[in-house]
Amino acid sequence: MKIVFQLFRELIGRFPIHFSSLLGLVLFQAFFGALTVVAIAPITDFLLDRTGSDVSQITSYFSKALSFFGLPVTLQSVFIFFAIVTVVNGIIAVFTRYAVLRVKYDVLIHLLVGIMGDIFRARLVFFSENRMGLLLNSFQQEVNKVGDSFGHIVSILANIVQILVFLAIPLALSSKLTAIFLGALFILGSPLYFLRRYTYRLGRKNTKTGNVLTETLYQTLTAAKLILAYGRQALSIDRYDAVLRKHSKAAISFHTLSTGVRELFVPVGIVGALVAIYTGYMEGVGLGEMAMVLFAFMKLIPILATTIQGKTYIEGFIPAYEQINHLRQQAIHWAEPTGGQVFAGFKKNIELSGVSFGYPGRDNALNEVNIKIQKNSMTALVGESGAGKTTVVDLILGLYAPNEGAVYIDGKKLDSYNLTSFRSHVGYVPQEPFLFDLSVRDNLLWSAPEATEYDLVTACKLANADKFLEKLPEGLNTQLGDRGVRLSGGQRQRLALARALLRKPQLLVLDEATSALDSESEKSIQLAVEALIREITIVVIAHRLSTVRLAEYVYVLSEGKVEEVGSYSELAAQKEGRLAGMIRQQKI
């Protein structure tokens, strides 16, 4: 339970007003609940026509209170009092429920936004080291469980207050009956305590199978085109069905145990109350006192049951918090450095000096790489798949940090700058451009919200995207669908290039931006790039010979090392050189 108290301390410190207001409401609810118990005594005495010394002490106090306010002491007035107190208690219960839900969702907002912030302050390695299903399930399901747990924790504390109130009344009336009730409850309910050892185990299984289920759903939906093309619908459905059944089995077991504890405790509590009342009857305890004690016990039992159920839920939801906490710790571990210097631009070059880098648990992808990118020039990185080209780009963007060596901008280390300020001067076009399910305009403005209409038109023209955009049904206001599915591959690439150029970047990175395009689309991109040469700094990962010819500097990588460097004409002329060999073999 240590981890629960850790979470509770953190959230109480974050939401003291929420907790205080909720606790206040619960105290009010407990007070009015106690009044409903107290009102049973005069009702019983009136119904039995008791008068004078025969009435209970509670009835005497109640009669004096009514007389003090000038109200008649009648059965009708007692019923009215009981009805008012009961209704008010119900109203307060509604407000209490609202307060619990408000706490829950404010906690969810706090956790979700906090986790999202931690994640996007981490380097890219955080995403490469975690499965998408685990991340999605953590955001969609597990955090919700943590919010529920906090609600249960607060409810448990609130219920303890009510338990003390409802115990105080029978304890004051008959300590013996109360002791008998609690003793019977302990003896009859003790077997339920041993069920808790299974709760954590089932909660952990529920979380793990939820991760797998979300991962399977994500993969199945994102691979819809591939599944249809291969005719593997039945296989995909069967796979989803299998993991769904496995998760359902775990969820059913967990929730059955969690709710079953409450359902079993209520009858056990009733039996305990009956034992106590029977004992009181045999020992001649007054009917009014016994009625109040019984009513107090009946009010107390559901609260005790709910408290035990909440404790069971918390024990089962601990794995969800552990997973969330583990993600946060991972994100913090991989947090990007936050250099204090704001990047305003570079004057000479970007340089990788003696850089070596390896992904966690794998051999180095780069070994002692030295690359210099001159301002307002075009530099091409070429090489076979796995040579380390994309890794070089990722290091230039600060998405990863070198294991050895460093990336410099005009002689200063990249991590001495605020990386967000540096990236605000970068335009990036990946091999598979990601477009949001928004309009063309919103996709463009996503990279530069302050851009004017003139800027939009200019960027589209520079990217040779203006002509096909004019033919869209609603022009820039056309909705693109998920990942830009309503555009062709070439159109998506040109729109991605326009999005990058809209930022008016100092550095434009093209990561194999033409490798999967048809000749016409490739030519459009190349014309756009050619028009930008010497206007901005361009780094291009190229598989096409026509693209490499445009570069002023060509770096040939092989197995994580720079094998050749020079102009295209110089390297192509070296008959035994690697670039010349790639040209002959049509690998570029």
XYZ file of C-alpha atoms in Angstrom:
588
model
C 0.000 0.000 0.000
C 3.044 2.264 0.140
C 2.599 3.263 -3.493
C -1.044 4.186 -2.786
C -0.014 6.574 -0.007
C 2.632 8.020 -2.338
C -0.056 8.755 -4.941
C -2.431 10.072 -2.285
C 0.127 12.490 -0.813
C 0.990 13.775 -4.269
C -2.611 14.404 -5.264
C -3.785 15.806 -1.918
C -0.918 18.295 -2.119
C -2.019 19.190 -5.638
C -5.763 19.457 -4.860
C -6.138 20.604 -1.220
C -9.318 22.640 -1.900
C -10.998 19.734 -3.684
C -10.199 17.417 -0.805
C -11.293 19.897 1.878
C -14.617 20.634 0.176
C -15.295 16.930 -0.312
C -14.466 16.175 3.306
C -16.775 18.990 4.428
C -19.648 17.585 2.388
C -19.068 14.143 3.828
C -19.141 15.512 7.361
C -22.460 17.209 6.603
C -23.768 13.967 5.136
C -22.618 12.049 8.219
C -24.301 14.605 10.506
C -27.652 14.389 8.747
C -27.306 10.617 8.523
C -26.867 10.537 12.263
C -30.024 12.647 12.670
C -32.022 10.069 10.705
C -30.847 7.433 13.190
C -31.702 9.643 16.169
C -35.225 10.267 14.795
C -36.012 6.545 15.003
C -36.274 6.678 18.830
C -39.140 9.236 19.084
C -40.947 7.583 16.174
C -40.777 4.241 17.980
C -41.922 5.768 21.299
C -44.849 7.587 19.658
C -45.967 4.464 17.800
C -45.879 2.476 21.085
C -47.681 5.282 22.989
C -44.888 5.601 25.503
C -45.012 8.626 27.812
C -43.167 10.055 30.797
C -40.380 7.912 32.152
C -41.064 5.147 29.637
C -39.693 7.112 26.693
C -36.047 6.851 25.719
C -33.574 9.543 26.679
C -33.190 10.464 23.005
C -36.961 11.135 22.785
C -36.739 13.395 25.833
C -33.959 15.451 24.242
C -35.872 15.548 20.978
C -39.069 16.801 22.718
C -37.118 19.553 24.506
C -35.565 20.649 21.193
C -38.978 20.925 19.503
C -40.437 22.823 22.459
C -37.468 25.227 22.409
C -38.355 26.174 18.817
C -42.064 26.416 19.715
C -43.055 23.337 17.726
C -45.657 20.829 18.881
C -44.333 17.469 20.057
C -46.491 15.159 17.953
C -46.037 12.096 15.783
C -46.685 14.309 12.751
C -43.884 16.730 13.666
C -41.510 13.793 14.230
C -42.377 12.338 10.809
C -41.882 15.748 9.156
C -38.511 16.112 10.877
C -37.466 12.630 9.737
C -38.612 13.341 6.157
C -36.773 16.684 5.983
C -33.554 15.221 7.371
C -33.736 12.258 4.979
C -34.300 14.493 1.932
C -31.519 16.873 2.940
C -29.233 13.887 3.472
C -30.063 12.677 -0.053
C -29.361 16.111 -1.545
C -26.012 16.286 0.225
C -25.253 12.773 -1.065
C -25.779 14.046 -4.643
C -23.402 16.967 -4.046
C -20.916 14.577 -2.480
C -21.064 12.372 -5.572
C -20.499 15.439 -7.730
C -17.490 16.378 -5.597
C -16.030 12.862 -5.939
C -16.437 12.970 -9.742
C -14.970 16.449 -9.906
C -11.939 15.275 -7.951
C -11.626 12.223 -10.191
C -11.651 14.164 -13.457
C -9.437 16.969 -12.188
C -6.994 14.260 -11.134
C -7.272 12.687 -14.601
C -6.575 16.028 -16.272
C -3.617 16.599 -13.965
C -2.206 13.131 -14.631
C -2.857 13.024 -18.385
C -1.487 16.480 -19.109
C 1.449 15.826 -16.793
C 2.268 12.503 -18.447
C 1.898 14.019 -21.909
C 4.250 16.815 -20.872
C 6.818 14.364 -19.514
C 6.614 12.236 -22.649
C 7.117 15.124 -25.049
C 10.022 16.442 -23.040
C 11.737 13.101 -23.590
C 13.996 12.177 -26.459
C 12.715 10.066 -29.343
C 14.287 6.974 -27.764
C 11.405 6.946 -25.266
C 8.956 6.241 -28.101
C 11.206 3.689 -29.780
C 11.604 1.781 -26.502
C 7.870 1.564 -25.702
C 5.098 -0.264 -27.512
C 2.291 1.886 -28.882
C -0.327 -0.373 -27.309
C 1.123 0.202 -23.857
C 1.158 3.979 -24.377
C -2.383 4.110 -25.760
C -3.799 1.818 -23.072
C -2.077 3.870 -20.381
C -3.782 7.024 -21.655
C -7.161 5.483 -22.430
C -7.713 2.998 -19.598
C -5.013 2.820 -16.940
C -5.015 6.527 -16.041
C -8.793 6.324 -15.696
C -8.275 3.517 -13.174
C -5.877 5.718 -11.216
C -8.522 8.465 -11.175
C -11.045 5.933 -9.881
C -8.566 4.816 -7.247
C -8.124 8.357 -5.981
C -11.906 8.682 -5.801
C -11.984 5.433 -3.808
C -9.239 6.685 -1.459
C -11.153 9.894 -0.758
C -14.384 7.925 -0.349
C -12.698 5.575 2.121
C -11.550 8.501 4.243
C -15.014 10.023 4.010
C -16.629 6.706 4.885
C -14.414 6.367 7.943
C -15.937 9.608 9.251
C -19.443 8.237 8.680
C -18.513 4.893 10.241
C -17.315 6.658 13.386
C -20.559 8.652 13.561
C -22.804 5.642 13.041
C -20.787 3.630 15.578
C -20.905 6.400 18.158
C -24.716 6.290 18.433
C -25.129 2.550 19.164
C -21.983 2.668 21.301
C -23.543 5.416 23.445
C -26.822 3.535 23.685
C -25.420 0.059 24.286
C -21.697 -0.621 24.231
C -22.404 -4.317 24.745
C -24.609 -4.635 21.640
C -22.056 -2.700 19.604
C -19.217 -4.940 20.802
C -21.240 -8.057 19.946
C -21.979 -6.645 16.475
C -18.330 -5.812 15.776
C -17.161 -9.182 17.114
C -19.626 -11.100 14.950
C -18.671 -8.971 11.971
C -14.984 -9.690 12.490
C -15.486 -13.435 12.872
C -17.910 -13.818 9.963
C -16.088 -11.390 7.652
C -12.478 -12.465 8.256
C -12.450 -14.962 5.319
C -13.070 -12.036 2.958
C -9.761 -10.495 4.030
C -7.797 -13.329 2.474
C -9.294 -12.630 -0.957
C -7.129 -9.491 -1.190
C -4.025 -11.508 -2.084
C -5.648 -12.319 -5.448
C -6.721 -8.748 -6.201
C -3.298 -7.370 -7.122
C -2.544 -10.406 -9.259
C -5.814 -10.076 -11.174
C -5.365 -6.299 -11.501
C -1.914 -6.791 -13.021
C -3.240 -9.367 -15.463
C -6.093 -7.010 -16.377
C -3.614 -4.224 -17.150
C -1.277 -6.434 -19.208
C -4.045 -7.954 -21.318
C -5.465 -4.436 -21.806
C -2.104 -3.331 -23.240
C -2.098 -6.248 -25.690
C -5.721 -5.617 -26.679
C -5.078 -1.932 -27.426
C -1.915 -2.780 -29.363
C -3.779 -5.351 -31.473
C -6.639 -2.942 -32.186
C -4.215 -0.173 -33.146
C -2.217 -2.417 -35.487
C -5.347 -3.879 -37.073
C -6.984 -0.526 -37.836
C -3.804 1.176 -39.089
C -3.055 -1.817 -41.350
C -6.576 -1.898 -42.859
C -5.369 -1.358 -46.434
C -2.725 -4.083 -46.151
C -5.207 -6.505 -44.578
C -7.736 -5.947 -47.352
C -5.081 -6.187 -50.072
C -3.871 -9.539 -48.733
C -7.377 -10.796 -48.037
C -6.457 -11.503 -44.408
C -9.630 -10.115 -42.816
C -10.567 -13.402 -41.163
C -7.077 -13.843 -39.670
C -7.101 -10.298 -38.298
C -10.571 -10.719 -36.803
C -9.590 -14.049 -35.216
C -6.461 -12.488 -33.732
C -8.469 -9.606 -32.273
C -11.106 -12.029 -30.991
C -8.452 -14.094 -29.190
C -6.848 -11.185 -27.343
C -10.271 -9.672 -26.575
C -11.419 -12.931 -24.988
C -8.226 -13.146 -22.941
C -8.677 -9.583 -21.676
C -12.375 -10.171 -21.011
C -11.540 -13.210 -18.902
C -9.080 -11.203 -16.804
C -11.484 -8.249 -16.495
C -14.419 -10.471 -15.489
C -12.353 -12.187 -12.790
C -11.068 -8.893 -11.402
C -14.427 -7.090 -11.333
C -16.239 -10.157 -9.980
C -13.812 -10.286 -7.058
C -13.983 -6.518 -6.494
C -17.785 -6.338 -6.454
C -18.175 -9.755 -4.843
C -16.438 -8.591 -1.679
C -19.163 -5.999 -1.143
C -21.981 -8.356 -2.030
C -20.682 -10.927 0.462
C -20.009 -8.414 3.211
C -23.555 -6.978 3.300
C -25.280 -10.264 4.300
C -22.446 -10.997 6.727
C -23.047 -7.590 8.304
C -26.791 -8.190 8.516
C -26.189 -11.502 10.280
C -23.874 -9.728 12.722
C -26.540 -7.084 13.413
C -29.210 -9.727 13.982
C -26.949 -11.542 16.467
C -26.447 -8.299 18.382
C -30.168 -7.398 18.364
C -31.188 -10.893 19.445
C -28.737 -10.680 22.335
C -30.213 -7.310 23.301
C -33.730 -8.677 23.154
C -32.821 -11.617 25.385
C -31.229 -9.257 27.916
C -34.254 -6.943 28.004
C -32.840 -3.891 26.192
C -35.595 -1.332 25.457
C -37.338 -1.491 22.100
C -36.559 2.156 21.269
C -32.866 1.653 21.943
C -32.844 -1.582 19.949
C -34.633 0.142 17.038
C -32.035 2.915 16.946
C -29.166 0.452 17.264
C -30.588 -1.723 14.481
C -31.180 1.295 12.226
C -27.631 2.527 12.899
C -26.256 -0.909 12.033
C -28.320 -1.016 8.823
C -26.913 2.399 7.835
C -23.421 1.332 8.814
C -23.232 -1.996 6.969
C -23.419 -0.606 3.369
C -20.799 2.023 4.240
C -18.477 -0.646 5.642
C -19.096 -2.801 2.563
C -18.384 0.109 0.214
C -15.193 0.918 2.143
C -13.933 -2.655 1.852
C -14.876 -2.745 -1.837
C -12.994 0.522 -2.405
C -9.929 -0.917 -0.690
C -10.147 -3.982 -2.937
C -10.409 -1.789 -6.044
C -7.365 0.215 -4.975
C -5.294 -2.934 -4.472
C -6.349 -4.115 -7.929
C -5.613 -0.739 -9.539
C -2.101 -0.485 -8.115
C -0.654 -2.162 -11.276
C -2.232 0.634 -13.362
C -0.492 3.287 -11.261
C 2.761 1.320 -11.376
C 2.588 1.283 -15.185
C 1.805 5.005 -15.357
C 4.542 5.805 -12.862
C 7.029 3.638 -14.773
C 6.251 5.526 -17.991
C 6.752 8.868 -16.258
C 10.062 7.746 -14.772
C 11.197 6.503 -18.184
C 10.227 9.805 -19.790
C 12.068 11.753 -17.088
C 15.113 9.497 -17.547
C 15.158 10.226 -21.287
C 14.348 13.933 -20.845
C 15.948 16.242 -23.384
C 18.509 18.689 -22.048
C 17.129 22.185 -21.715
C 20.001 24.438 -22.686
C 19.536 28.013 -21.592
C 20.512 29.703 -24.848
C 17.764 30.611 -27.303
C 18.677 29.651 -30.869
C 18.371 32.628 -33.225
C 20.073 31.091 -36.251
C 23.491 29.926 -37.386
C 26.109 31.743 -39.467
C 28.567 29.130 -40.693
C 27.896 25.438 -40.272
C 26.462 22.485 -38.391
C 29.050 19.847 -37.563
C 29.045 16.289 -36.283
C 32.445 15.739 -34.665
C 33.582 12.229 -33.737
C 29.988 11.116 -33.243
C 29.204 7.550 -32.224
C 25.684 6.429 -31.399
C 23.865 3.201 -30.622
C 20.243 2.514 -29.790
C 19.695 0.922 -26.350
C 20.575 -2.766 -26.357
C 22.015 -2.700 -29.898
C 25.371 -2.244 -31.616
C 26.418 1.238 -32.666
C 24.552 2.638 -35.671
C 27.287 5.291 -36.108
C 30.996 5.105 -35.358
C 33.215 8.207 -35.164
C 31.293 10.102 -37.835
C 32.495 13.535 -38.941
C 30.139 15.582 -41.123
C 30.073 19.312 -41.797
C 26.999 21.045 -43.241
C 27.694 24.518 -44.593
C 25.076 27.246 -44.356
C 22.961 27.844 -47.496
C 24.303 24.726 -49.188
C 22.820 21.353 -50.082
C 24.340 18.297 -48.440
C 23.357 14.765 -49.459
C 23.694 11.661 -47.299
C 23.757 8.469 -49.345
C 24.297 4.818 -48.609
C 22.510 1.500 -48.519
C 19.735 0.773 -46.042
C 21.059 0.564 -42.489
C 24.089 2.720 -43.244
C 23.067 5.294 -40.592
C 21.707 8.129 -42.750
C 18.471 8.696 -40.841
C 20.338 8.393 -37.546
C 22.583 11.287 -38.641
C 19.497 13.412 -39.333
C 17.956 12.464 -35.983
C 21.136 13.566 -34.213
C 21.203 16.867 -36.117
C 17.611 17.508 -34.972
C 18.539 16.638 -31.392
C 16.060 13.754 -31.298
C 18.844 11.551 -29.947
C 22.058 12.406 -28.112
C 25.424 11.003 -29.247
C 27.059 8.384 -27.037
C 30.412 9.893 -27.993
C 31.367 13.107 -29.750
C 28.975 16.019 -30.206
C 26.876 18.026 -32.640
C 28.014 21.638 -32.969
C 26.385 24.744 -34.425
C 28.949 27.447 -35.194
C 31.263 25.795 -32.673
C 28.692 25.556 -29.847
C 27.227 22.263 -28.725
C 23.655 21.685 -29.871
C 22.495 20.777 -26.354
C 23.617 24.191 -25.078
C 20.617 25.615 -26.940
C 16.970 25.309 -26.048
C 16.076 22.546 -28.510
C 12.545 23.818 -29.073
C 13.906 27.193 -30.153
C 16.355 25.406 -32.486
C 13.654 23.239 -34.054
C 11.473 26.286 -34.683
C 14.015 27.127 -37.419
C 13.837 23.630 -38.968
C 11.594 22.273 -41.708
C 11.360 18.475 -41.784
C 9.904 16.230 -44.498
C 10.042 12.495 -43.668
C 9.822 9.641 -46.156
C 6.270 8.894 -45.004
C 4.713 12.308 -44.376
C 2.118 12.424 -41.633
C -0.943 14.550 -42.356
C -3.656 15.146 -39.771
C -7.340 14.514 -40.327
C -7.865 18.240 -40.818
C -8.213 20.609 -43.741
C -5.271 21.439 -46.008
C -5.133 24.892 -44.412
C -5.051 23.516 -40.858
C -2.339 21.004 -41.791
C -0.193 23.823 -43.142
C -0.855 26.219 -40.260
C -0.019 23.464 -37.775
C 3.675 24.166 -38.448
C 3.343 27.963 -38.440
C 0.096 29.232 -36.848
C 1.071 32.865 -37.391
C 1.411 32.482 -41.199
C -0.635 34.791 -43.429
C -2.682 33.827 -46.477
C 0.130 35.168 -48.647
C 2.587 32.904 -46.808
C 0.333 29.896 -47.444
C 0.071 30.580 -51.166
C 3.830 31.230 -51.465
C 4.782 28.020 -49.635
C 2.435 25.946 -51.818
C 3.932 27.454 -54.972
C 7.490 26.811 -53.775
C 6.569 23.169 -53.117
C 4.841 22.837 -56.519
C 1.639 21.969 -54.658
C -0.458 24.929 -55.793
C -1.817 23.364 -58.985
C -3.233 20.186 -57.466
C -4.554 22.125 -54.455
C -6.558 24.367 -56.778
C -8.319 21.272 -58.159
C -9.450 20.027 -54.743
C -13.208 20.405 -54.068
C -12.771 23.143 -51.455
C -9.201 24.213 -52.115
C -7.272 24.842 -48.915
C -10.394 24.056 -46.889
C -10.634 20.471 -48.188
C -10.609 17.838 -45.458
C -7.807 15.306 -45.998
C -9.030 12.306 -43.991
C -6.920 10.135 -41.731
C -3.207 10.547 -42.559
C -4.157 12.439 -45.730
C -5.683 9.334 -47.294
C -7.578 11.414 -49.887
C -4.320 12.526 -51.537
C -1.837 10.543 -53.609
C 1.655 9.819 -52.296
C 3.204 12.569 -54.383
C 0.575 15.096 -53.328
C 1.143 14.256 -49.667
C 4.881 14.759 -50.078
C 4.451 18.129 -51.772
C 1.991 19.241 -49.102
C 4.461 18.105 -46.417
C 7.179 20.126 -48.166
C 4.886 23.164 -48.269
C 4.232 22.713 -44.544
C 7.976 22.674 -43.900
C 8.625 25.729 -46.092
C 5.819 27.698 -44.450
C 8.047 27.962 -41.375
C 10.638 29.825 -43.485
C 13.276 27.506 -42.031
C 17.010 28.042 -41.909
C 17.497 24.267 -42.152
C 15.383 22.012 -44.389
C 15.717 18.250 -43.843
C 14.412 15.867 -46.521
C 14.538 12.275 -45.287
C 14.203 10.193 -48.490
C 11.350 12.460 -49.500
C 11.309 11.245 -53.141
C 12.236 7.567 -52.733
C 8.701 6.203 -53.173
C 7.352 8.710 -55.709
C 6.510 8.428 -59.371
C 8.655 10.323 -61.879
C 6.291 13.294 -62.181
C 5.980 13.768 -58.418
C 9.717 13.303 -57.986
C 10.399 15.952 -60.608
C 8.036 18.383 -58.865
C 9.863 17.916 -55.569
C 13.273 18.255 -57.229
C 12.262 21.476 -58.977
C 11.109 22.836 -55.647
C 14.375 21.852 -53.958
C 16.474 23.243 -56.809
C 14.754 26.615 -56.423
C 15.702 26.690 -52.739
C 19.404 25.868 -53.129
C 21.566 28.660 -51.681
C 18.469 30.232 -50.154
C 18.364 27.895 -47.165
C 20.491 25.048 -45.797
C 19.291 21.683 -47.111
C 20.164 18.217 -45.842
C 18.786 15.431 -47.984
C 18.869 11.662 -47.607
C 18.733 10.488 -51.187
C 18.180 7.236 -53.028
C 17.737 8.880 -56.429
C 20.690 9.866 -58.610
C 18.934 13.007 -59.842
C 18.641 14.319 -56.278
C 22.291 13.642 -55.421
C 23.453 15.549 -58.509
C 21.961 18.724 -57.041
C 24.051 18.484 -53.848
C 27.227 20.484 -53.351
C 28.459 18.057 -50.703
C 27.932 14.299 -50.724
C 28.664 12.024 -47.763
C 28.640 8.288 -48.494
C 27.929 6.191 -45.401
C 28.452 2.475 -44.942
C 27.885 0.462 -41.781
C 27.780 3.574 -39.634
C 30.927 5.205 -41.008
C 31.658 7.929 -43.559
C 33.371 6.132 -46.443
C 33.581 9.004 -48.919
C 33.017 12.746 -48.990
C 33.188 15.230 -51.856
C 31.171 16.677 -54.692
C 29.050 14.401 -56.850
C 31.334 14.740 -59.861
C 34.450 13.986 -57.799
C 33.030 10.858 -56.216
C 31.354 9.583 -59.377
C 34.697 9.815 -61.184
C 36.407 7.485 -58.690
C 35.921 4.183 -60.500
C 36.727 2.119 -57.409
C 34.764 4.394 -55.128
C 31.624 3.394 -53.247
C 29.376 6.048 -54.835
C 30.532 5.079 -58.318
C 29.805 1.443 -57.492
C 26.318 2.313 -56.249
C 25.670 4.234 -59.472
C 26.756 1.247 -61.568
C 24.575 -1.132 -59.563
C 21.618 1.297 -59.736
C 21.493 1.472 -55.946
C 21.195 5.220 -56.238
